[in-house]
XYZ file of C-alpha atoms in Angstrom:
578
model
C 97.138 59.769 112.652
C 96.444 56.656 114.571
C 93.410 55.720 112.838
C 95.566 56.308 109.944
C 97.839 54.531 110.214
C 95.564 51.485 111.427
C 94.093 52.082 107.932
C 97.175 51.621 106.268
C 98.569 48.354 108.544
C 94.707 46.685 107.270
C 95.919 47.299 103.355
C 99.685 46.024 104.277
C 98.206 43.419 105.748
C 95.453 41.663 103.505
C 97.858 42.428 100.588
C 99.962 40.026 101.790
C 102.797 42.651 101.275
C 104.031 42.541 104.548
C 104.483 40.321 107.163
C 102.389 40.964 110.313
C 104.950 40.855 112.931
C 106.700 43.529 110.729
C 103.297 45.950 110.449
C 102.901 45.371 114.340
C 106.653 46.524 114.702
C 106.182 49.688 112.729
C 103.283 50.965 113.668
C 105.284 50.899 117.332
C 107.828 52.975 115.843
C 105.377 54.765 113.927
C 103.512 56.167 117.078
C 106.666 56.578 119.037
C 107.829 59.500 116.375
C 104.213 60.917 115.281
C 105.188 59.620 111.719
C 103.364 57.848 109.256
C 103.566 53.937 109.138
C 103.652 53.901 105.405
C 107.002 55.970 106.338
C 108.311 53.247 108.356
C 107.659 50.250 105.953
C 109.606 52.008 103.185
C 112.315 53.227 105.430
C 113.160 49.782 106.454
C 113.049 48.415 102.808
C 109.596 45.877 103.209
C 107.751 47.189 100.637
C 108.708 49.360 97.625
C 107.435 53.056 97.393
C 105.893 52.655 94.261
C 104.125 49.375 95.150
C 103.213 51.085 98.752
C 102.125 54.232 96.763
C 99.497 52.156 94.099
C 97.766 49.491 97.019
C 97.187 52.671 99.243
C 95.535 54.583 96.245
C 93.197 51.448 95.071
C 92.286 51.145 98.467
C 90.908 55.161 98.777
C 89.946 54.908 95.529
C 92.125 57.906 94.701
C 95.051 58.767 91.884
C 98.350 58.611 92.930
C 100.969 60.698 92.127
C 105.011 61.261 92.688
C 105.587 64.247 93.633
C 109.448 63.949 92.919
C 108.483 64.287 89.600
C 106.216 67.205 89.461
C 107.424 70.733 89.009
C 105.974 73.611 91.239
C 102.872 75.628 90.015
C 103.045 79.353 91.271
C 99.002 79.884 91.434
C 98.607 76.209 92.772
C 101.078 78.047 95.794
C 99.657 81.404 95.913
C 96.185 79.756 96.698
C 97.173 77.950 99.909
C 98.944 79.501 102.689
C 102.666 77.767 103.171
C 100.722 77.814 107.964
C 97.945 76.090 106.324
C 99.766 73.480 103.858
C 102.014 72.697 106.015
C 99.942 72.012 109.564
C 97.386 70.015 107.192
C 100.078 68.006 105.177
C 98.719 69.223 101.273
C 100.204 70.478 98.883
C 98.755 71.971 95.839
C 99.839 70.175 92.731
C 98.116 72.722 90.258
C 95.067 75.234 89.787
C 93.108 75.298 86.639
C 89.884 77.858 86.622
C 88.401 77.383 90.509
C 89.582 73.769 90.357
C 92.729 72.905 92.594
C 94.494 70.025 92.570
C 95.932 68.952 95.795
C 98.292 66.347 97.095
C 98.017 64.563 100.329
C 98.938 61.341 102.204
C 95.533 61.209 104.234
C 92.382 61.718 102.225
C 89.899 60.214 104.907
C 90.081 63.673 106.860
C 86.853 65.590 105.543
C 87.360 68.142 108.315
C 90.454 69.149 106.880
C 90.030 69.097 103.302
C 86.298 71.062 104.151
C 88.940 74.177 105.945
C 91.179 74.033 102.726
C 88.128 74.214 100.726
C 86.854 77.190 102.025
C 90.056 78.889 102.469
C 90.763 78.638 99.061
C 87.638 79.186 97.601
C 88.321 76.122 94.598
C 87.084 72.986 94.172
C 88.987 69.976 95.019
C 90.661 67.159 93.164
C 92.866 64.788 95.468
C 95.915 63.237 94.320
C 97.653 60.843 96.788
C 101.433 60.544 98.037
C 103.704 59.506 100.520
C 104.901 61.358 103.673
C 108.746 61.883 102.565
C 107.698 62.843 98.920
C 105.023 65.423 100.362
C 107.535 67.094 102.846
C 110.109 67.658 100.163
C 107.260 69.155 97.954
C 106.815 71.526 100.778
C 109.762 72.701 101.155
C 110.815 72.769 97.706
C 108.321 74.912 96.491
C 107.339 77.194 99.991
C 110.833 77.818 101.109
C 111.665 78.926 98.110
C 109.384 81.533 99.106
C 110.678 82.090 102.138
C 114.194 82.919 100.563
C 112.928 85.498 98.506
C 110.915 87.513 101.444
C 114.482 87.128 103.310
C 116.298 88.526 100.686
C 113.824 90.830 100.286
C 113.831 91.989 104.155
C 117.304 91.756 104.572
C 117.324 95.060 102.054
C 115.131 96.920 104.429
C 115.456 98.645 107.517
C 114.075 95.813 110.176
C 115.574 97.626 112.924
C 112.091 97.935 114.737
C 110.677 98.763 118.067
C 107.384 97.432 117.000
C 104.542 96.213 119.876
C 101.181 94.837 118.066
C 98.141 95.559 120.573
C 95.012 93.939 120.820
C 92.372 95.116 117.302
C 88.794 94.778 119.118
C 86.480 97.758 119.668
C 88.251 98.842 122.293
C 91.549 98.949 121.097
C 92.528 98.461 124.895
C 96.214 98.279 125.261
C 96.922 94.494 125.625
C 99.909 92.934 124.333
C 99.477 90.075 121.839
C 102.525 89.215 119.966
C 106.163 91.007 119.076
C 105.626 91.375 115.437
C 109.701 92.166 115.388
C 110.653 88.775 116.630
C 113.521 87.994 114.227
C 112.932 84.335 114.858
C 109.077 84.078 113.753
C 107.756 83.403 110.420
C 108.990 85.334 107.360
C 105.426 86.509 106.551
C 105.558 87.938 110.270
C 108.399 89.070 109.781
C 107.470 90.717 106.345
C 104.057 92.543 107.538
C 106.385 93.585 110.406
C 108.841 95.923 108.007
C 105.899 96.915 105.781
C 104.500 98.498 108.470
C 107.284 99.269 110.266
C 108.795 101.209 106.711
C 105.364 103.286 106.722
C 105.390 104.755 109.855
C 109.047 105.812 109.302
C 108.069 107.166 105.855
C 105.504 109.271 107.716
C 102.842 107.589 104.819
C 98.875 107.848 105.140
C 98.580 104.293 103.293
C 99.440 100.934 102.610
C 97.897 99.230 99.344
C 98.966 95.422 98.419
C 97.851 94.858 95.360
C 97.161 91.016 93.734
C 97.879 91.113 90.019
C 97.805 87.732 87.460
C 101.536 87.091 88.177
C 102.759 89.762 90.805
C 101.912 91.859 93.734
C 102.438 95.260 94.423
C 102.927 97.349 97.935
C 102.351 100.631 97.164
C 102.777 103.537 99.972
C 101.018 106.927 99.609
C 102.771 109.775 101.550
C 101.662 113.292 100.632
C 98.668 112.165 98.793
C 100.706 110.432 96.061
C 101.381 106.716 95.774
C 104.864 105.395 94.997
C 105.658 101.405 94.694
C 108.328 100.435 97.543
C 108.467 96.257 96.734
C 106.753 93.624 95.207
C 107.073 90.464 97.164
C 106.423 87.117 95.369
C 103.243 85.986 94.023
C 102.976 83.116 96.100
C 103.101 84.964 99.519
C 100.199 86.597 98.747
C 97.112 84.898 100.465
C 99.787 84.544 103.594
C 100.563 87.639 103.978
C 96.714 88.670 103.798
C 95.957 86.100 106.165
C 98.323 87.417 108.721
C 96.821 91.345 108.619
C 93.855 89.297 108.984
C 94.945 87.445 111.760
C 96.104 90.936 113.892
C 93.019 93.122 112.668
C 89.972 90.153 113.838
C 88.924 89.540 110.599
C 87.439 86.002 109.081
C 90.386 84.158 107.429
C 88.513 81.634 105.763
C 86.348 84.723 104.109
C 87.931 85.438 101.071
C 84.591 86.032 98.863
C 83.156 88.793 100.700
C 84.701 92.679 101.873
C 86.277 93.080 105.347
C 86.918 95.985 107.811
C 88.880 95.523 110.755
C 91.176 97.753 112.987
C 94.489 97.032 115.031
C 97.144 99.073 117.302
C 100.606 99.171 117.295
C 103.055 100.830 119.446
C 106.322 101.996 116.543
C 109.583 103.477 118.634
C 107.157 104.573 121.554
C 104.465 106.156 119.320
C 100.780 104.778 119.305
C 99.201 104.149 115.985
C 95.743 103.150 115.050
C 95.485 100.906 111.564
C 92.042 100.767 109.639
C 92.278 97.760 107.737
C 89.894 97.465 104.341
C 89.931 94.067 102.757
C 88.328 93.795 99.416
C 88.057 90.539 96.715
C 89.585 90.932 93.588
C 90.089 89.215 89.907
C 93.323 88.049 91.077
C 92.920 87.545 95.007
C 92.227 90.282 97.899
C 93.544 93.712 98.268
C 94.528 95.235 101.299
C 94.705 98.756 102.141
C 95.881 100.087 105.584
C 95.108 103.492 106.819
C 97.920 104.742 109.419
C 96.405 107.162 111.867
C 99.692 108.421 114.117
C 98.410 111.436 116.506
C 101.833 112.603 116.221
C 101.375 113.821 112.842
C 98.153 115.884 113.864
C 98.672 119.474 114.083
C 96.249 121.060 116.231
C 96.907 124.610 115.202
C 94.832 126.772 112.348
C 97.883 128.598 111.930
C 100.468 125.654 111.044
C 97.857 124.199 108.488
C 99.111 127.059 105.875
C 95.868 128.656 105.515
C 95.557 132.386 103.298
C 95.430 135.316 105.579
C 91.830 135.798 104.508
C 90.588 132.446 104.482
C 91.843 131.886 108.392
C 90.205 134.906 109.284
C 86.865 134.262 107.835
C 87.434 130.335 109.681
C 88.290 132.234 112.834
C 85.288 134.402 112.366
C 82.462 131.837 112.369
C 84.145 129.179 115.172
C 83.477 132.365 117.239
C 79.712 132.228 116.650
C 77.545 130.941 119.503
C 75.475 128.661 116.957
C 75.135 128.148 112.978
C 76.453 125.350 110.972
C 80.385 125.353 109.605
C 80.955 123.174 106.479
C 84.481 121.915 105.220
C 84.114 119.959 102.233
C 86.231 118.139 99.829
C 87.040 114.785 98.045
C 88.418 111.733 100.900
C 91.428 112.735 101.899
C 91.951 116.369 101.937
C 92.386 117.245 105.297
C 88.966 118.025 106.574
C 89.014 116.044 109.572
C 92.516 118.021 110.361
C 91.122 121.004 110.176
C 87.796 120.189 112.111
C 90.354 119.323 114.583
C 92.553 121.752 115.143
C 88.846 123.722 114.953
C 87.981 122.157 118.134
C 91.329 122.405 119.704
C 91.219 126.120 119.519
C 87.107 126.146 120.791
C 87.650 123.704 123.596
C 86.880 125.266 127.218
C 86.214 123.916 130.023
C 83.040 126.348 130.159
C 81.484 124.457 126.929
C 80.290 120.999 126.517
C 81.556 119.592 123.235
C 80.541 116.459 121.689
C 81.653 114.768 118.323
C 79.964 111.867 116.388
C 83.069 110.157 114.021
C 83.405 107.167 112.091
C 86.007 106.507 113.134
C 87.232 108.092 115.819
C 90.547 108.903 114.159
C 92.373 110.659 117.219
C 91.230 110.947 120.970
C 91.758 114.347 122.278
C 91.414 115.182 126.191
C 87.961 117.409 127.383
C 86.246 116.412 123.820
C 83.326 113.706 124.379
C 83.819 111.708 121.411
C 81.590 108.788 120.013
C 82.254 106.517 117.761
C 79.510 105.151 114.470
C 78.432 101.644 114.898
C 75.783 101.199 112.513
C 75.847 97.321 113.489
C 74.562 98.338 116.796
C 72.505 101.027 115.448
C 74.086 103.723 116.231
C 74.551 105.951 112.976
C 75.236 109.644 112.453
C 71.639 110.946 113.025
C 70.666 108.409 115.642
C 73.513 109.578 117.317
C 73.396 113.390 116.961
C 69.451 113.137 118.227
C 70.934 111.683 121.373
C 73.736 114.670 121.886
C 70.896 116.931 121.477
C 69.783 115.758 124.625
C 72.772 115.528 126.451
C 72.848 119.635 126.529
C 75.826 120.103 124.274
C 77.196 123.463 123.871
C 79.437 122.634 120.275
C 79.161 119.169 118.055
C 81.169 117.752 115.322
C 79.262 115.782 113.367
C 82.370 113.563 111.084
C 80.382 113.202 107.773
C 76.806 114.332 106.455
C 75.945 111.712 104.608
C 72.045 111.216 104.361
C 68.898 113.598 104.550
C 67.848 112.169 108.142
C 71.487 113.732 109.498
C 71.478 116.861 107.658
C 68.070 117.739 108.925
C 68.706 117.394 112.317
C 72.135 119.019 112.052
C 70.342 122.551 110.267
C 67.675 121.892 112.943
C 70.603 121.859 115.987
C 72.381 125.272 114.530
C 69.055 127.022 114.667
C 68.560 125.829 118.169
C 71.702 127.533 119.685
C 74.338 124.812 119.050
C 77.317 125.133 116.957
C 77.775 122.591 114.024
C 80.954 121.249 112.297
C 80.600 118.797 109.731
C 81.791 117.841 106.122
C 80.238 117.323 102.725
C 81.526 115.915 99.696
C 81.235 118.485 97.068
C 83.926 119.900 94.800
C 84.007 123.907 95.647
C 82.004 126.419 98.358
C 79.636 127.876 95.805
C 78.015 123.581 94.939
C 77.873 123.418 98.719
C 74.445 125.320 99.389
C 73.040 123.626 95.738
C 74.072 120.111 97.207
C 72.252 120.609 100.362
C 69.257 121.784 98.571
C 69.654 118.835 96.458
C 69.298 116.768 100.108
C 65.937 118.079 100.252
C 66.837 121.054 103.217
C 64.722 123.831 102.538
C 66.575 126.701 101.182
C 65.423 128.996 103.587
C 66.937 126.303 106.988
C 70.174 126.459 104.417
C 70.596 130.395 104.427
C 69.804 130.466 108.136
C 71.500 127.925 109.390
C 75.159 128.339 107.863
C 77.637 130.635 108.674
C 80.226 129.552 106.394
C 81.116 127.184 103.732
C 84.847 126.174 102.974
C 86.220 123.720 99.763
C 89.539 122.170 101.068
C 92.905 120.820 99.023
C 96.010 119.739 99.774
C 99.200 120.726 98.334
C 102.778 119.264 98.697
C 105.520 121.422 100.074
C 108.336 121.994 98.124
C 111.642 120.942 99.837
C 113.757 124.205 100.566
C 116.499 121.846 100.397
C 117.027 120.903 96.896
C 113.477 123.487 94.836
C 115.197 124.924 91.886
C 114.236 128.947 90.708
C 112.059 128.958 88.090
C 111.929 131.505 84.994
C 109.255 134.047 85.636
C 106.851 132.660 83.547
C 105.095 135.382 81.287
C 101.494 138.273 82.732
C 99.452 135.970 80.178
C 100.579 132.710 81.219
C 100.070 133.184 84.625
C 96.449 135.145 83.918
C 95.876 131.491 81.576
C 95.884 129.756 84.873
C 94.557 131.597 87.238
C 95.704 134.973 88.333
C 94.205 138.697 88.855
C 95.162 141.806 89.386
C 95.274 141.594 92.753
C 97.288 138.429 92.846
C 100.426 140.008 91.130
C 103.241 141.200 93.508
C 106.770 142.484 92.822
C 108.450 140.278 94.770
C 106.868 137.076 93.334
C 108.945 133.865 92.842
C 108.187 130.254 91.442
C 110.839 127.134 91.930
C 109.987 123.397 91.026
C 110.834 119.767 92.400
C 113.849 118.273 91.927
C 114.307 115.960 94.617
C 116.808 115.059 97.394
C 118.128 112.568 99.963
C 115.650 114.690 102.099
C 112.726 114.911 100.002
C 110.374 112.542 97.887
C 110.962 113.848 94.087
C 111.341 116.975 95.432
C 108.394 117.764 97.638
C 108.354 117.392 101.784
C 105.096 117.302 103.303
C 101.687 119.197 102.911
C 99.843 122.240 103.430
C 96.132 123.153 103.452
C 94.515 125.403 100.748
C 91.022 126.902 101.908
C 88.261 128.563 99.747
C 86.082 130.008 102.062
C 82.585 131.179 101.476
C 80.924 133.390 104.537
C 77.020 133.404 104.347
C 76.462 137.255 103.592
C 73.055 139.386 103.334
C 73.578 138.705 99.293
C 74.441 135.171 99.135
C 71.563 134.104 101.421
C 68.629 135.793 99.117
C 70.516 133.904 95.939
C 70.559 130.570 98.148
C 66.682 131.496 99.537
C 65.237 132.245 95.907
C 67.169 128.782 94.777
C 69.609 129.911 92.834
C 72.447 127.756 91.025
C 75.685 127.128 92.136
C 76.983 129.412 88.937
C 74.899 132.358 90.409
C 76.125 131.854 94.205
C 79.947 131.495 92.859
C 79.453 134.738 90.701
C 78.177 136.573 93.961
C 81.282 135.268 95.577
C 83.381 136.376 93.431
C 81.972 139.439 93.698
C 83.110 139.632 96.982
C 86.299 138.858 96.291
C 86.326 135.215 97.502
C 89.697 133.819 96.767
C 89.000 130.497 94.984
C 91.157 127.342 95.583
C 92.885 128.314 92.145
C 94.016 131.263 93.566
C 94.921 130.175 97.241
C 97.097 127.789 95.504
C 98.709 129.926 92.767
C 99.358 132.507 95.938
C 101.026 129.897 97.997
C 103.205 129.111 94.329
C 104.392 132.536 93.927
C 105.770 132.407 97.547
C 107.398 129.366 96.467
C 105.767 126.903 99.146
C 104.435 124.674 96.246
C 104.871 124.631 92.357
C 102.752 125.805 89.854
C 102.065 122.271 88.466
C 101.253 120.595 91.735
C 98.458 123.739 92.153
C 97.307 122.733 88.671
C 97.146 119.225 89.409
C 94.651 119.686 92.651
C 92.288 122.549 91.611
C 89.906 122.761 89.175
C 90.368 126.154 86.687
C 88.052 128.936 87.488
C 86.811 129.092 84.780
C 85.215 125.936 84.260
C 82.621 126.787 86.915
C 81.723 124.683 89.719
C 80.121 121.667 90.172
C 79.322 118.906 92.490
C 81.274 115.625 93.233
C-alpha cells in the first residue's frame, strides 16, 4: 500500500491537482489508518472523485469505471470467492465466456491479480476505481449473499456439537478449527449444518451440484437421493473452497479432479469424510462420503440375510482356505458384509490381514492396510507382501486387475482364506467374469468356495406401511415367484410415509444370492461354460436368486414389492455382467 500510495501522491503531484503540502499531509493520515491516499484527498474535498478517478487511470493506462453505477452480475460473483475479493480488494464487474472483468483500485500488483487468475480460471480485463466505491461494491453484491445463507441456516437445525480434525494420511486426532463457531464466516457456518444435517439424517452422501443459474445439495440416505436446499449461485466456488480448505486439497486447482479426506467429531461420534472433487460445465461438484462406525453392524444375522443364503455364507467362512466373493454394483453393502465376515472369524489364534482402499472402519485384532498407489502400494503389490507376513485369513477390498486376481486364486490354493469383491451383476457372471480376467478355469473351480450377488433394499417403516390387496397367483408368478415361494400366511404393505420415516421407508437390509461351488458347477465352470449354463445348474439346485430373496423378504412385509422390482433384475432375463 505504501508504494501505492507513493504512486498516487507522484500523479497528484505533477498534475498540479493538489498542493504538495496537502499530498504530504495525507499520505500521513493515509498510513496512520492503512487507507488509501486517493481516499484521503477526496474525503477532504481537494480533488473531485471523478477528476481523481480519470488522472489515476491515464496514468496506469487502464479504463475507469464507477462502480456506483454498475449493477451486480451473479456469474461475475460466483467466480470469485467473497475471502478472496475481499482480502485482494477486486471485485468482478462481469464474466463473458472465460473472460472476467474485474474492478480494482491497485492494478500494479501482478502477484495478486496472477492468484485471482488462477483461482478463477478466466482471463482478465481490469477496470479501475476508487477505494470507497469498491468497498460498497463489495458489500452490496457479497453480503447480499451472506443474507441469504443466514436465512437459509437460520431454517436449519445449527444446534451442533461439531469438532473438525486434522484431513492428512493419518487422520491423527488434532484439533484445527470449531466449524460450529456461530461467529465465523457464513460459508463456515453453512458447510458446518450441511454436514452437521447429514450425520443426523444418518445419510451415506453429500452431492453439491453447480448448475447454469443454481446449485443443488442433494443427500442420499438409503441409497436414494432427495434435494434438502439450494443455496445461492454465487456461494458456490466459496463454499467449495472451504471443503477444500478442511480436506488438503489445492484451492487454486479448479481444472483438474481432487480426492481428499477429513475427520470430524458430531455429538461425540467420530466420522471419516471422503471428499471427491470433480470439474464441471458449470463449476466443481462435490460429493462427500460419510463413513460413521456407528452405523456398522458387525453381525451376519442383523444384515437380514435368507435363512439359506446365511447358512451357505456361514458355511464357507468356516473353510480353512478357498476364495469367498461378494459382488455387486458401488454401494451395495459388500464391504458391510465382508465386515461383519471378519468380525465373526476374528481369533486371537489366526492372523488376519486386509488390503482396503480406503480403510473405511478400523476394527481392533484386524491388521489393516491402506492402498496408496502414489507410493506404490496397490492391491497386488500389497497382497504379495501379506503373503509373506504368514497370514492365516485376508481381505482383499476390491479385485480390480488380472495381476491381483492371480495372486489372490494363487493364495486360496496355498492354505489362506480369501475375501474380496467383484463388480458383476449376479453369482452365475461371477465365474464367466473371472475367466474373462484371464484365470484359468480350472484355478477358478478350485479356488472358490462360494460366490454371492448382493442388493440392498429399504425397510418399510412399521410405523405408518399400509396393507396391501393380495395381489393375484399370476401376478406374483409375472415377477418372480415359485412354488415354493407361496405361503399361507403371506402379506404385502407399501410406503406411505411418516414424521418417522423418509416417504415411507426406514433404513436397509441386505438381500444375498448365494452360489456354493458344487461337484456340478465346477465341471460347467472347468469345461468353460457360460454364465446361462452355470445359472441354469444353479437353479437346479435351488439357488434362491436376488428376485426371489427380495420378493420373500416382500411377502413378510419388510420391503414392498416395487422397491424389490426396482433393485433386481427379472429372472428371466438371464444374467449378465456389469
Amino acid at each position: 500500500m505504501i508504494s501505492f500510495n507513493k504512486r498516487v501522491a507522484r500523479v497528484l503531484e505533477e498534475s498540479g491537482a493538489v498542493a504538495p503540502d496537502q499530498i504530504r499531509e495525507c499520505i500521513d493520515v493515509a498510513e496512520s489508518s492503512s487507507r488509501h491516499v486517493s481516499s484521503v484527498v477526496v474525503e477532504k474535498k481537494l480533488i473531485d472523485e471523478g477528476v481523481l478517478l480519470g488522472l489515476l487511470a491515464r496514468q496506469a493506462r487502464v479504463p475507469p469505471i464507477d462502480l456506483r453505477h454498475v449493477s451486480s452480475d451473479e456469474d461475475a460473483l460466483a467466480a470469485l470467492p467473497s475471502e478472496l475479493a475481499f482480502d485482494y480488494d477486486v471485485y468482478p464487474v462481469s464474466k463473458v465466456g472465460h473472460i472476467l472483468t474485474i474492478a480494482l483500485t491497485n492494478p500494479y500488483d501482478v502477484v495478486k491479480l496472477d492468484d485471482v487468475r488462477i483461482v478463477t480460471g478466466c482471463e482478465l480485463r481490469l477496470v479501475l476505481t476508487l477505494e470507497d466505491h469498491l468497498r460498497a461494491a463489495l458489500d452490496e453484491g457479497y453480503k447480499s449473499s451472506e443474507k441469504e445463507v443466514e436465512e437459509l441456516l437460520g431454517s436449519l437445525d445449527d444446534d451442533a456439537d461439531v469438532e473438525l480434525k486434522e484431513g492428512g494420511d493419518s487422520l491423527d486426532s488434532l484439533d484445527m478449527d470449531a466449524l460450529a463457531d456461530h461467529e465465523g464466516s457464513p460459508v463456515i457456518k453453512f458447510v458446518n449444518v450441511m454436514i452437521y444435517q447429514a450425520a443426523k439424517m444418518r445419510a451415506s452422501d453429500i452431492h453439491i451440484e453447480p448448475f447454469e443459474r443454481s446449485v443443488c445439495v442433494r443427500f442420499r440416505k438409503d441409497g436414494v437421493m432427495s434435494e434438502l436446499f439450494s443455496p445461492p449461485r454465487r456461494m458456490l466456488n466459496a463454499i467449495v473452497s472451504r471443503i477444500k480448505v478442511i480436506s488438503q486439497m489445492d484451492i487454486a486447482e479448479r481444472r483438474k479432479p481432487q480426492d481428499g479426506k477429513f475427520q470430524m467429531k458430531i455429538d461425540g461420534r467420530q466420522v471419516d469424510f471422503r471428499v471427491s472433487v470433480l470439474p464441471m460445465v458449470h463449476g466443481e461438484k462435490v460429493v462427500m462420503r460419510l463413513l460413521d462406525a456407528t452405523n456398522l453392524q458387525l453381525s451376519l444375522e442383523s444384515l437380514g440375510f435368507e435363512e439359506q443364503a446365511l447358512a451357505d455364507f456361514r458355511f464357507a467362512i468356516a473353510q480353512p482356505y478357498g476364495m469367498i466373493l461378494v459382488t455387486g454394483p458401488t454401494g451395495s453393502g459388500k464391504s458391510t458384509t465382508l465386515y461383519s465376515a471378519v468380525k465373526e472369524m476374528l481369533s486371537t489364534e489366526e492372523n488376519f490381514v486386509t488390503v482396503e482402499d480406503p480403510v473405511e472402519y478400523q476394527l481392533d485384532g484386524v491388521n489393516q492396510v491402506q492402498v496408496s498407489p502414489k507410493r506404490g502400494l496397490t492391491f497386488a503389490s500389497a497382497l504379495r507382501a501379506i503373503l509373506r507376513q504368514d497370514p492365516d485369513k485376508i481381505l482383499l477390498g476390491e479385485i480390480r486387475d488380472k495381476e491381483t486376481i492371480d495372486i489372490a486364486v494363487k493364495a486360496a490354493l496355498t492354505g489362506h482364506l480369501v475375501l474380496s469383491t467383484l463388480h458383476t451383476n449376479d453369482a452365475p457372471s461371477t465365474m464367466t467374469r473371472m475367466a474373462d480376467m484371464g484365470v484359468d478355469p480350472f484355478m477358478i473351480a478350485s479356488s472358490t468356495l462360494l460366490v454371492s450377488a448382493q442388493r440392498l433394499c429399504r425397510k418399510l417403516c412399521t410405523s405408518c406401511r399400509e396393507l396391501l390387496d393380495m395381489p393375484t397367483e399370476e401376478r406374483l408368478r409375472e415377477i418372480g415367484f415359485q412354488d415354493a415361494d407361496f405361503r399361507d400366511d403371506m402379506k404385502f404393505y407399501v410406503p406411505k410415509g411418516c414424521p418417522r420415516c423418509t416417504n415411507g421407508y426406514a433404513g436397509r437390509f441386505a438381500v444375498l444370492e448365494t452360489l456354493p461351488m458344487t461337484e456340478d458347477i465346477k465341471r460347467i465352470v472347468i469345461r468353460g461354460g457360460s454364465a446361462a449354463d452355470i445359472k441354469k445348474r444353479a437353479l437346479e439346485n435351488k439357488m434362491l436368486t436376488l428376485r426371489r430373496c427380495g420378493l420373500r423378504s416382500a411377502s413378510e412385509g419388510r420391503t414392498s414389492i416395487e422397491e424389490v422390482l426396482r433393485v433386481t433384475l427379472n429372472d428371466r432375463e438371464g444374467s449378465g455382467e456389469s
